[in-house]
Amino acid sequence: MRQPLIAGNWKMNGSKAETVELLNGIKAGVGEVTASEVAVCPPFPYLYLAEDMLKGSAIRYGSQDCSREESGAFTGQVSAAMLQDFGCTYAILGHSERRLFNAETDAIIARKYAVVVSHGLTPILCVGETLEEREQGKTEEVVARHLDAVLESAGADALAKGVIAYEPVWAIGTGVTATPEQAQEVHAFLRARIAKKSTEVAAGMRILYGGSMKPGNAQELMAQPDIDGGLIGGAALKAGDFLAICKAGDANV
C-alpha cells in the first residue's frame, strides 16, 4: 500500500504574516489526518519559518525548485545543500511554470533530479501536457519524454527515491480538472512505463495528481488505483481546504 502524499505548492504567494497564519492553521488540524503524509512547499524566503514552526510536527516541508549546480557563481539560485541545511524533505522539480517561464529543458530537470537525490532530498518530478498537446493526442508522448529524461540519465533506482506529479498544464489554475478517468489513464501509463525498467519501482512509486485538486473532487480522484495523492496549488493556501484534501487521502487508504 502506497501512503498518500498531499503536498502544497504555495508558488509565489503569501507574506511573513500569512505564512505564519497558514502554518498555524495546518498544524492545528493535522492531528485529524490519520494516514496521509502532509507536506508544504513555501517560497524560499519563508523556509526558515517552516523549519522553526514545524519542528516536532508530522508536517514535512520542501522547496519549489533547486539549482542543478552544487555551489558557485550562480546568482539567485538555491542549492540542494542549502535546502538540506534547512531540513527540507522535498524539492519540486520541472513544474510547467518553470519549463515555460524559465526555459527549463528535460536535460536541466534531469540534472536537478540527480543533484537533489545525491543530497538525500526527495524530488517531486512534475510531468504534464498543454491543452494543445492533449488535443493533438500527444499526452503520452509528452509525459513519456519528461519521465524518460530522468529514467535514462539517473536510472530506475534514482527514480525510486522520488515522487512523480502528473500536472496537466491545461488544468493548472484554470479551475478545470481532468476527470478521474482521464487522470487515472495517464497515471497508469506512467506506472506501466516505469515497470518496463523495474516492476518493483513501479509498484512503490507514488504518482500524484496536480491539476486543480480541490476538497470537492479530491476523494474521487484519489479513489483511482494509480493516484497516490496530490500536488496542490490554490487550495493549499487555505488551511481548511488543504486539510480537507489530506483527509480525502485518508479515506482511500
Coordinates of N, CA and C in Angstrom, one line a residue:
M1 N 0.8 -1.2 0.0 CA 0.0 0.0 0.0 C 0.9 1.3 0.0
R2 N 0.6 2.1 -1.0 CA 1.4 3.4 -1.1 C 0.7 4.5 -0.2
Q3 N 1.5 5.1 0.7 CA 0.9 6.1 1.6 C 0.6 7.3 0.7
P4 N -0.6 7.9 0.8 CA -0.9 9.1 0.1 C 0.0 10.2 0.5
L5 N 0.4 11.1 -0.4 CA 1.1 12.3 -0.1 C 0.3 13.5 -0.6
I6 N 0.1 14.4 0.3 CA -0.6 15.7 -0.1 C 0.4 16.8 0.1
A7 N 0.9 17.4 -1.0 CA 1.9 18.4 -0.9 C 1.4 19.7 -1.4
G8 N 1.6 20.7 -0.6 CA 1.1 22.1 -1.0 C 2.2 22.9 -1.7
N9 N 1.9 23.3 -2.9 CA 2.8 24.2 -3.7 C 2.3 25.6 -3.6
W10 N 2.9 26.4 -2.7 CA 2.3 27.7 -2.5 C 2.7 28.7 -3.6
K11 N 3.6 28.3 -4.5 CA 4.0 29.2 -5.6 C 4.5 30.5 -5.0
M12 N 4.3 31.6 -5.7 CA 4.8 32.9 -5.2 C 3.7 33.7 -4.6
N13 N 3.3 33.2 -3.4 CA 2.2 33.7 -2.7 C 2.5 33.9 -1.2
G14 N 1.9 34.8 -0.6 CA 2.0 35.0 0.9 C 3.0 36.0 1.3
S15 N 2.9 36.3 2.6 CA 3.8 37.3 3.3 C 4.2 36.5 4.5
K16 N 5.1 37.2 5.3 CA 5.6 36.5 6.5 C 4.4 36.3 7.4
A17 N 3.5 37.2 7.6 CA 2.3 37.1 8.5 C 1.4 36.0 8.0
E18 N 1.2 36.0 6.7 CA 0.3 35.0 6.1 C 0.8 33.6 6.2
T19 N 2.2 33.5 6.0 CA 2.8 32.2 6.2 C 2.6 31.6 7.6
V20 N 2.8 32.5 8.6 CA 2.7 32.1 10.0 C 1.2 31.6 10.2
E21 N 0.3 32.4 9.7 CA -1.2 32.1 9.9 C -1.5 30.7 9.2
L22 N -1.0 30.5 8.0 CA -1.3 29.3 7.3 C -0.7 28.1 7.9
L23 N 0.6 28.2 8.3 CA 1.3 27.1 9.0 C 0.6 26.8 10.3
N24 N 0.2 27.8 11.1 CA -0.6 27.5 12.3 C -1.9 26.8 12.1
G25 N -2.6 27.2 11.0 CA -3.9 26.6 10.7 C -3.7 25.1 10.3
I26 N -2.7 24.8 9.5 CA -2.4 23.4 9.1 C -2.0 22.6 10.3
K27 N -1.1 23.2 11.2 CA -0.7 22.5 12.4 C -1.9 22.2 13.3
A28 N -2.8 23.1 13.4 CA -3.9 22.9 14.3 C -4.8 21.8 13.9
G29 N -4.9 21.5 12.6 CA -5.8 20.5 12.1 C -5.2 19.2 11.7
V30 N -3.8 19.1 11.6 CA -3.2 18.0 11.0 C -3.3 16.7 11.9
G31 N -3.7 16.9 13.2 CA -3.9 15.8 14.1 C -5.0 14.9 13.6
E32 N -5.9 15.5 12.8 CA -7.1 14.7 12.3 C -6.8 14.0 11.1
V33 N -5.6 14.2 10.5 CA -5.2 13.4 9.3 C -4.5 12.2 9.8
T34 N -5.1 11.0 9.5 CA -4.6 9.8 10.1 C -3.7 8.9 9.3
A35 N -3.7 9.1 8.0 CA -3.0 8.2 7.1 C -2.1 8.9 6.1
S36 N -2.5 10.1 5.6 CA -1.8 10.7 4.5 C -0.6 11.4 5.1
E37 N 0.5 11.5 4.3 CA 1.7 12.3 4.6 C 1.4 13.7 4.1
V38 N 1.7 14.7 4.9 CA 1.4 16.1 4.6 C 2.7 16.8 4.5
A39 N 2.8 17.7 3.4 CA 4.0 18.5 3.2 C 3.6 19.8 2.6
V40 N 4.4 20.8 2.9 CA 4.1 22.2 2.3 C 5.4 22.7 1.7
C41 N 5.3 23.4 0.6 CA 6.4 24.0 -0.1 C 6.2 25.5 -0.3
P42 N 6.7 26.3 0.7 CA 6.6 27.7 0.7 C 7.6 28.3 -0.2
P43 N 7.5 29.6 -0.5 CA 8.6 30.3 -1.2 C 9.9 30.3 -0.4
F44 N 11.0 30.4 -1.1 CA 12.3 30.3 -0.4 C 12.5 31.1 0.8
P45 N 12.0 32.4 0.8 CA 12.3 33.3 2.0 C 11.6 32.8 3.2
Y46 N 10.6 32.0 3.1 CA 9.8 31.5 4.3 C 10.1 30.1 4.7
L47 N 11.1 29.5 4.1 CA 11.5 28.2 4.6 C 12.0 28.2 6.0
Y48 N 12.6 29.4 6.4 CA 13.0 29.4 7.8 C 11.9 29.4 8.8
L49 N 10.7 29.9 8.4 CA 9.5 29.8 9.2 C 9.0 28.3 9.3
A50 N 9.1 27.6 8.1 CA 8.7 26.2 8.1 C 9.6 25.4 9.0
E51 N 10.9 25.7 8.9 CA 11.8 25.0 9.8 C 11.5 25.2 11.3
D52 N 11.3 26.4 11.6 CA 11.0 26.8 13.0 C 9.7 26.3 13.5
M53 N 8.6 26.5 12.7 CA 7.3 26.3 13.2 C 6.8 24.8 13.1
L54 N 7.5 24.0 12.2 CA 7.1 22.7 12.0 C 7.9 21.7 12.8
K55 N 8.9 22.2 13.5 CA 9.7 21.3 14.4 C 8.9 20.5 15.3
G56 N 9.1 19.2 15.3 CA 8.3 18.2 16.1 C 7.0 17.9 15.6
S57 N 6.6 18.5 14.4 CA 5.3 18.2 13.8 C 5.4 17.1 12.8
A58 N 4.3 16.5 12.4 CA 4.3 15.5 11.4 C 4.3 16.1 10.0
I59 N 4.2 17.4 9.9 CA 4.2 18.1 8.6 C 5.6 18.2 8.0
R60 N 5.8 17.8 6.8 CA 7.1 17.9 6.2 C 7.1 19.2 5.3
Y61 N 8.3 19.6 4.9 CA 8.3 20.8 4.0 C 9.4 20.7 3.0
G62 N 9.3 21.5 2.0 CA 10.3 21.4 0.9 C 10.3 22.7 0.1
S63 N 11.0 22.7 -1.0 CA 11.2 23.9 -1.9 C 10.4 23.7 -3.1
Q64 N 10.3 24.8 -3.9 CA 9.6 24.8 -5.1 C 10.5 24.6 -6.3
D65 N 11.8 24.6 -6.0 CA 12.8 24.4 -7.1 C 14.2 24.1 -6.4
C66 N 15.2 23.8 -7.2 CA 16.5 23.7 -6.7 C 17.5 23.9 -7.9
S67 N 18.7 24.4 -7.6 CA 19.7 24.6 -8.7 C 20.2 23.2 -9.1
R68 N 20.7 23.2 -10.3 CA 21.4 22.0 -10.8 C 22.8 22.0 -10.4
E69 N 23.3 23.2 -9.9 CA 24.7 23.3 -9.5 C 24.9 23.1 -8.0
E70 N 26.0 22.7 -7.7 CA 26.3 22.4 -6.3 C 26.6 23.7 -5.5
S71 N 27.3 24.6 -6.1 CA 27.6 25.9 -5.5 C 28.3 26.8 -6.5
G72 N 28.6 28.1 -6.1 CA 29.4 28.9 -7.0 C 28.7 30.1 -7.5
A73 N 29.2 30.7 -8.6 CA 28.7 32.0 -9.1 C 27.4 31.8 -9.9
F74 N 26.4 31.6 -9.2 CA 25.1 31.4 -9.8 C 24.0 32.2 -9.1
T75 N 24.1 33.5 -9.3 CA 23.3 34.5 -8.6 C 21.8 34.2 -8.7
G76 N 21.2 34.2 -7.5 CA 19.7 34.0 -7.4 C 19.3 32.5 -7.3
Q77 N 20.3 31.6 -7.4 CA 19.9 30.2 -7.3 C 20.1 29.7 -5.9
V78 N 19.4 28.6 -5.6 CA 19.5 27.9 -4.3 C 19.9 26.5 -4.4
S79 N 20.9 26.1 -3.7 CA 21.5 24.7 -3.9 C 20.8 23.7 -3.1
A80 N 21.0 22.4 -3.4 CA 20.4 21.3 -2.7 C 21.0 21.2 -1.3
A81 N 22.3 21.6 -1.1 CA 22.9 21.6 0.2 C 22.3 22.6 1.1
M82 N 21.9 23.8 0.5 CA 21.2 24.8 1.3 C 19.8 24.3 1.8
L83 N 19.1 23.6 0.9 CA 17.8 23.1 1.3 C 17.9 22.0 2.3
Q84 N 18.9 21.2 2.2 CA 19.2 20.2 3.2 C 19.5 20.8 4.5
D85 N 20.3 21.9 4.5 CA 20.6 22.7 5.7 C 19.4 23.2 6.5
F86 N 18.4 23.5 5.7 CA 17.1 24.0 6.3 C 16.2 22.9 6.7
G87 N 16.6 21.6 6.5 CA 15.8 20.5 6.9 C 14.7 20.1 6.0
C88 N 14.8 20.5 4.7 CA 13.8 20.2 3.7 C 13.8 18.7 3.5
T89 N 12.6 18.2 3.2 CA 12.4 16.8 2.8 C 12.3 16.8 1.2
Y90 N 11.5 17.7 0.7 CA 11.1 17.6 -0.7 C 11.7 18.8 -1.5
A91 N 11.8 18.6 -2.8 CA 12.1 19.7 -3.8 C 11.2 19.5 -5.0
I92 N 10.4 20.4 -5.4 CA 9.6 20.3 -6.6 C 10.5 20.6 -7.8
L93 N 10.5 19.8 -8.8 CA 11.3 20.0 -10.0 C 10.5 19.8 -11.3
G94 N 10.8 20.7 -12.2 CA 10.2 20.5 -13.6 C 8.7 21.0 -13.6
H95 N 8.3 21.8 -12.7 CA 6.9 22.3 -12.8 C 6.7 23.0 -14.1
S96 N 5.6 22.9 -14.7 CA 5.3 23.5 -16.0 C 5.6 25.0 -16.1
E97 N 5.4 25.7 -14.9 CA 5.7 27.1 -14.9 C 7.2 27.4 -15.0
R98 N 8.0 26.5 -14.5 CA 9.5 26.6 -14.6 C 9.9 26.2 -16.1
R99 N 9.2 25.2 -16.6 CA 9.6 24.9 -18.0 C 9.2 26.0 -19.0
L100 N 8.1 26.7 -18.7 CA 7.6 27.7 -19.6 C 8.3 29.0 -19.4
F101 N 8.3 29.5 -18.2 CA 8.9 30.9 -17.9 C 10.4 30.9 -17.7
N102 N 11.0 29.8 -17.4 CA 12.4 29.8 -17.2 C 13.2 28.9 -18.2
A103 N 12.5 28.5 -19.2 CA 13.1 27.7 -20.3 C 13.8 26.5 -19.8
E104 N 13.3 25.8 -18.8 CA 14.0 24.6 -18.3 C 13.7 23.4 -19.2
T105 N 14.7 22.8 -19.7 CA 14.6 21.6 -20.6 C 14.5 20.3 -19.8
D106 N 14.2 19.3 -20.4 CA 14.2 17.9 -19.8 C 15.6 17.6 -19.2
A107 N 16.6 18.0 -20.0 CA 18.0 17.7 -19.6 C 18.4 18.5 -18.3
I108 N 18.0 19.7 -18.2 CA 18.2 20.5 -17.0 C 17.5 19.9 -15.8
I109 N 16.3 19.5 -16.0 CA 15.5 18.9 -14.9 C 16.0 17.6 -14.5
A110 N 16.5 16.8 -15.4 CA 17.1 15.5 -15.1 C 18.4 15.7 -14.2
R111 N 19.2 16.8 -14.6 CA 20.4 17.1 -13.8 C 20.0 17.5 -12.4
K112 N 19.0 18.3 -12.3 CA 18.5 18.8 -10.9 C 18.0 17.6 -10.1
Y113 N 17.4 16.6 -10.8 CA 16.9 15.4 -10.1 C 18.1 14.7 -9.4
A114 N 19.1 14.5 -10.2 CA 20.3 13.8 -9.7 C 20.9 14.5 -8.6
V115 N 21.0 15.8 -8.6 CA 21.6 16.6 -7.6 C 20.8 16.5 -6.3
V116 N 19.5 16.6 -6.4 CA 18.6 16.6 -5.3 C 18.7 15.2 -4.6
V117 N 18.7 14.2 -5.3 CA 18.8 12.8 -4.8 C 20.1 12.6 -4.1
S118 N 21.2 13.2 -4.7 CA 22.5 13.0 -4.1 C 22.6 13.7 -2.7
H119 N 21.8 14.6 -2.4 CA 21.8 15.3 -1.1 C 20.7 14.7 -0.2
G120 N 20.2 13.6 -0.5 CA 19.2 13.0 0.4 C 17.8 13.6 0.4
L121 N 17.6 14.5 -0.5 CA 16.2 15.1 -0.6 C 15.4 14.3 -1.6
T122 N 14.1 14.4 -1.5 CA 13.1 13.7 -2.3 C 12.6 14.6 -3.4
P123 N 12.9 14.4 -4.6 CA 12.4 15.2 -5.7 C 10.9 14.9 -6.0
I124 N 10.1 15.9 -6.3 CA 8.8 15.7 -6.8 C 8.8 16.2 -8.3
L125 N 8.9 15.2 -9.1 CA 9.1 15.4 -10.6 C 7.8 15.7 -11.3
C126 N 7.6 16.9 -11.8 CA 6.4 17.2 -12.5 C 6.4 16.9 -14.0
V127 N 5.4 16.3 -14.5 CA 5.2 16.0 -15.9 C 3.8 16.4 -16.3
G128 N 3.7 16.7 -17.6 CA 2.3 17.1 -18.0 C 2.3 17.8 -19.3
E129 N 1.1 17.7 -20.0 CA 1.0 18.2 -21.3 C 0.1 19.5 -21.3
T130 N 0.3 20.3 -22.4 CA -0.5 21.5 -22.6 C -1.9 21.1 -23.2
L131 N -2.8 22.0 -23.3 CA -4.1 21.8 -23.9 C -3.9 21.4 -25.4
E132 N -3.0 22.2 -26.1 CA -2.7 21.9 -27.5 C -2.2 20.5 -27.7
E133 N -1.3 20.1 -26.8 CA -0.7 18.7 -26.9 C -1.7 17.7 -26.6
R134 N -2.6 17.9 -25.7 CA -3.7 16.9 -25.4 C -4.6 16.8 -26.6
E135 N -5.0 18.0 -27.2 CA -5.9 18.0 -28.3 C -5.3 17.3 -29.6
Q136 N -4.0 17.3 -29.6 CA -3.3 16.7 -30.7 C -3.0 15.2 -30.5
G137 N -3.5 14.7 -29.3 CA -3.3 13.3 -29.0 C -1.8 13.0 -28.6
K138 N -1.1 14.0 -28.0 CA 0.3 13.8 -27.7 C 0.5 13.6 -26.2
T139 N -0.5 13.4 -25.4 CA -0.3 13.4 -23.9 C 0.7 12.3 -23.6
E140 N 0.6 11.1 -24.0 CA 1.5 10.0 -23.6 C 2.9 10.3 -24.1
E141 N 3.0 10.9 -25.3 CA 4.4 11.2 -25.9 C 5.1 12.2 -25.0
V142 N 4.3 13.3 -24.5 CA 4.9 14.3 -23.7 C 5.3 13.8 -22.4
V143 N 4.4 13.2 -21.7 CA 4.7 12.7 -20.3 C 5.8 11.7 -20.3
A144 N 5.9 10.9 -21.4 CA 6.9 9.9 -21.5 C 8.3 10.5 -21.7
R145 N 8.3 11.6 -22.5 CA 9.6 12.3 -22.7 C 10.1 12.9 -21.4
H146 N 9.1 13.5 -20.6 CA 9.5 14.1 -19.3 C 10.0 13.1 -18.3
L147 N 9.4 11.9 -18.3 CA 9.8 10.8 -17.4 C 11.1 10.2 -17.9
D148 N 11.2 9.9 -19.2 CA 12.3 9.2 -19.7 C 13.6 10.0 -19.5
A149 N 13.6 11.3 -19.5 CA 14.8 12.1 -19.3 C 15.4 11.8 -18.0
V150 N 14.6 11.5 -16.9 CA 15.2 11.1 -15.6 C 15.5 9.6 -15.6
L151 N 14.6 8.8 -16.2 CA 14.9 7.4 -16.2 C 16.2 7.0 -16.9
E152 N 16.4 7.7 -18.0 CA 17.6 7.3 -18.9 C 18.9 7.9 -18.3
S153 N 18.8 9.0 -17.6 CA 20.0 9.6 -17.1 C 20.4 9.2 -15.7
A154 N 19.3 8.9 -14.9 CA 19.6 8.6 -13.5 C 19.3 7.1 -13.2
G155 N 18.4 6.5 -14.0 CA 18.1 5.1 -13.7 C 16.9 4.9 -12.8
A156 N 16.3 3.7 -12.8 CA 15.1 3.4 -12.0 C 15.4 3.5 -10.5
D157 N 16.6 3.2 -10.1 CA 16.9 3.2 -8.7 C 16.8 4.6 -8.1
A158 N 17.3 5.6 -8.9 CA 17.2 7.0 -8.5 C 15.8 7.5 -8.6
L159 N 15.1 7.0 -9.6 CA 13.7 7.4 -9.7 C 12.9 7.0 -8.5
A160 N 13.2 5.8 -8.0 CA 12.5 5.3 -6.8 C 12.7 6.2 -5.6
K161 N 13.7 7.0 -5.6 CA 13.9 7.9 -4.5 C 13.1 9.2 -4.6
G162 N 12.2 9.3 -5.6 CA 11.4 10.5 -5.8 C 9.9 10.2 -5.8
V163 N 9.2 11.2 -6.2 CA 7.8 11.2 -6.4 C 7.5 11.8 -7.7
I164 N 6.5 11.3 -8.4 CA 6.0 11.9 -9.7 C 4.7 12.7 -9.5
A165 N 4.6 13.8 -10.1 CA 3.3 14.6 -10.1 C 2.9 14.8 -11.5
Y166 N 1.7 14.2 -11.9 CA 1.1 14.5 -13.2 C 0.3 15.8 -13.1
E167 N 0.8 16.8 -13.9 CA 0.1 18.1 -13.9 C -0.3 18.4 -15.3
P168 N -1.5 18.1 -15.7 CA -1.9 18.6 -17.0 C -1.9 20.1 -17.0
V169 N -1.1 20.7 -17.9 CA -1.0 22.2 -17.8 C -2.3 22.9 -18.0
W170 N -3.2 22.3 -18.8 CA -4.5 22.9 -19.1 C -5.4 22.9 -17.9
A171 N -5.0 22.2 -16.8 CA -5.9 22.2 -15.6 C -5.3 22.9 -14.5
I172 N -4.1 23.5 -14.6 CA -3.4 24.2 -13.5 C -3.9 25.6 -13.4
G173 N -4.6 25.9 -12.3 CA -5.0 27.3 -12.1 C -6.2 27.7 -12.9
T174 N -6.8 26.8 -13.7 CA -7.9 27.2 -14.6 C -9.2 26.9 -14.0
G175 N -9.2 26.0 -12.9 CA -10.5 25.6 -12.4 C -11.0 24.3 -13.1
V176 N -10.4 24.0 -14.3 CA -10.7 22.8 -15.0 C -9.9 21.7 -14.4
T177 N -10.6 20.5 -14.2 CA -9.9 19.4 -13.7 C -10.1 18.2 -14.6
A178 N -9.0 17.4 -14.8 CA -9.2 16.2 -15.5 C -10.2 15.3 -14.8
T179 N -11.0 14.6 -15.5 CA -11.9 13.6 -14.9 C -11.1 12.6 -14.2
P180 N -11.6 11.9 -13.2 CA -10.9 10.8 -12.6 C -10.4 9.8 -13.6
E181 N -11.2 9.5 -14.6 CA -10.8 8.5 -15.6 C -9.7 9.1 -16.4
Q182 N -9.7 10.3 -16.8 CA -8.6 10.9 -17.6 C -7.3 10.9 -16.8
A183 N -7.4 11.3 -15.6 CA -6.2 11.3 -14.7 C -5.6 9.9 -14.5
Q184 N -6.5 9.0 -14.2 CA -6.1 7.6 -14.0 C -5.4 7.0 -15.2
E185 N -5.9 7.3 -16.4 CA -5.3 6.8 -17.6 C -3.9 7.2 -17.7
V186 N -3.5 8.5 -17.4 CA -2.2 8.9 -17.5 C -1.3 8.4 -16.4
H187 N -1.9 8.3 -15.2 CA -1.1 7.7 -14.1 C -0.8 6.3 -14.4
A188 N -1.7 5.5 -14.9 CA -1.5 4.1 -15.2 C -0.4 4.0 -16.3
F189 N -0.5 4.9 -17.3 CA 0.6 4.9 -18.4 C 1.9 5.1 -17.8
L190 N 2.1 6.1 -16.9 CA 3.4 6.4 -16.3 C 3.9 5.2 -15.5
R191 N 3.0 4.6 -14.7 CA 3.4 3.4 -13.9 C 3.9 2.3 -14.8
A192 N 3.1 2.1 -15.9 CA 3.5 1.0 -16.8 C 4.8 1.2 -17.5
R193 N 5.1 2.5 -17.7 CA 6.4 2.8 -18.4 C 7.5 2.6 -17.4
I194 N 7.3 2.9 -16.2 CA 8.4 2.7 -15.2 C 8.6 1.2 -15.0
A195 N 7.5 0.4 -15.1 CA 7.5 -1.0 -14.9 C 8.4 -1.7 -16.0
K196 N 8.5 -1.1 -17.1 CA 9.4 -1.6 -18.2 C 10.8 -1.7 -17.7
K197 N 11.2 -0.7 -16.8 CA 12.5 -0.7 -16.2 C 12.6 -1.5 -14.9
S198 N 11.6 -1.4 -14.1 CA 11.6 -2.1 -12.8 C 10.1 -2.2 -12.3
T199 N 9.6 -3.5 -12.2 CA 8.3 -3.6 -11.7 C 8.2 -3.3 -10.2
E200 N 9.3 -3.5 -9.5 CA 9.4 -3.2 -8.1 C 9.3 -1.7 -7.9
V201 N 10.0 -0.9 -8.6 CA 10.0 0.6 -8.5 C 8.6 1.1 -8.9
A202 N 8.1 0.5 -10.0 CA 6.7 1.0 -10.4 C 5.7 0.7 -9.3
A203 N 5.7 -0.4 -8.7 CA 4.7 -0.7 -7.7 C 4.8 0.2 -6.5
G204 N 6.0 0.7 -6.1 CA 6.2 1.5 -5.0 C 6.1 3.0 -5.3
M205 N 6.1 3.4 -6.5 CA 6.2 4.8 -6.9 C 4.9 5.5 -6.6
R206 N 5.0 6.6 -5.9 CA 3.9 7.5 -5.6 C 3.7 8.5 -6.8
I207 N 2.6 8.5 -7.4 CA 2.3 9.4 -8.5 C 1.1 10.2 -8.1
L208 N 1.4 11.5 -8.0 CA 0.4 12.5 -7.5 C -0.4 13.1 -8.7
Y209 N -1.6 13.6 -8.4 CA -2.3 14.4 -9.4 C -2.2 15.9 -9.0
G210 N -1.9 16.7 -10.0 CA -1.6 18.1 -9.7 C -2.4 19.1 -10.5
G211 N -3.6 18.8 -11.0 CA -4.3 19.7 -11.8 C -5.6 20.2 -11.2
S212 N -5.6 21.2 -10.3 CA -6.7 21.8 -9.7 C -7.5 20.8 -8.8
M213 N -6.8 20.0 -8.0 CA -7.4 19.2 -7.0 C -8.0 20.1 -5.9
K214 N -9.2 19.8 -5.5 CA -9.9 20.6 -4.5 C -10.7 19.7 -3.5
P215 N -11.2 20.2 -2.4 CA -11.9 19.4 -1.5 C -13.1 18.6 -2.2
G216 N -13.7 19.2 -3.2 CA -14.9 18.6 -3.8 C -14.6 17.5 -4.7
N217 N -13.3 17.4 -5.2 CA -13.0 16.3 -6.2 C -11.9 15.4 -5.7
A218 N -11.3 15.7 -4.6 CA -10.1 15.0 -4.1 C -10.3 13.5 -3.9
Q219 N -11.4 13.2 -3.2 CA -11.7 11.8 -2.8 C -11.9 11.0 -4.0
E220 N -12.7 11.5 -5.0 CA -13.0 10.7 -6.2 C -11.7 10.5 -7.0
L221 N -10.8 11.5 -7.1 CA -9.6 11.4 -7.8 C -8.7 10.4 -7.1
M222 N -8.5 10.5 -5.8 CA -7.6 9.6 -5.1 C -8.2 8.2 -4.9
A223 N -9.4 8.0 -5.3 CA -10.0 6.6 -5.3 C -9.5 5.8 -6.5
Q224 N -8.9 6.5 -7.4 CA -8.4 5.7 -8.6 C -7.1 5.0 -8.2
P225 N -7.0 3.8 -8.7 CA -5.9 2.9 -8.2 C -4.5 3.4 -8.4
D226 N -4.2 4.3 -9.3 CA -2.8 4.8 -9.6 C -2.6 6.2 -9.2
I227 N -3.6 6.8 -8.5 CA -3.4 8.2 -8.0 C -3.2 8.1 -6.5
D228 N -2.0 8.6 -6.1 CA -1.5 8.4 -4.7 C -1.4 9.7 -3.9
G229 N -2.2 10.6 -4.3 CA -2.2 11.9 -3.6 C -2.2 13.1 -4.5
G230 N -1.9 14.3 -4.0 CA -2.0 15.4 -4.9 C -0.9 16.5 -4.6
L231 N -0.5 17.2 -5.7 CA 0.3 18.4 -5.5 C -0.6 19.5 -5.7
I232 N -0.9 20.2 -4.6 CA -2.0 21.1 -4.5 C -1.5 22.6 -4.7
G233 N -2.1 23.3 -5.5 CA -1.8 24.7 -5.8 C -2.7 25.7 -4.9
G234 N -3.7 26.2 -5.6 CA -4.5 27.2 -4.9 C -5.2 26.8 -3.6
A235 N -5.7 25.5 -3.6 CA -6.3 25.0 -2.4 C -5.4 24.9 -1.2
A236 N -4.1 24.9 -1.5 CA -3.1 24.7 -0.4 C -2.9 26.0 0.4
L237 N -3.5 27.1 -0.1 CA -3.3 28.5 0.5 C -4.4 28.7 1.5
K238 N -5.3 27.8 1.7 CA -6.3 27.9 2.7 C -6.2 26.6 3.6
A239 N -5.9 26.8 4.9 CA -5.7 25.6 5.7 C -6.9 24.7 5.7
G240 N -8.1 25.2 5.8 CA -9.3 24.3 5.8 C -9.4 23.4 4.6
D241 N -9.2 24.1 3.4 CA -9.3 23.3 2.1 C -8.2 22.3 2.0
F242 N -7.0 22.7 2.4 CA -5.8 21.8 2.3 C -6.0 20.6 3.2
L243 N -6.4 20.8 4.4 CA -6.7 19.7 5.4 C -7.8 18.8 4.9
A244 N -8.8 19.4 4.3 CA -9.9 18.6 3.7 C -9.4 17.6 2.7
I245 N -8.4 18.1 1.8 CA -7.8 17.2 0.8 C -7.0 16.1 1.5
C246 N -6.3 16.5 2.5 CA -5.5 15.5 3.3 C -6.4 14.4 3.8
K247 N -7.6 14.8 4.4 CA -8.5 13.8 4.9 C -9.1 13.0 3.8
A248 N -9.3 13.6 2.6 CA -9.8 12.8 1.5 C -8.8 11.7 1.1
G249 N -7.5 12.0 1.3 CA -6.5 11.0 1.1 C -6.6 9.8 2.1
D250 N -6.9 10.2 3.3 CA -7.1 9.2 4.4 C -8.2 8.2 4.0
A251 N -9.2 8.7 3.3 CA -10.4 7.9 3.1 C -10.2 6.8 2.1
N252 N -9.0 6.9 1.3 CA -8.7 5.9 0.3 C -7.6 4.9 0.7
V253 N -7.3 5.0 2.0 CA -6.2 4.0 2.5 C -6.9 2.8 3.0

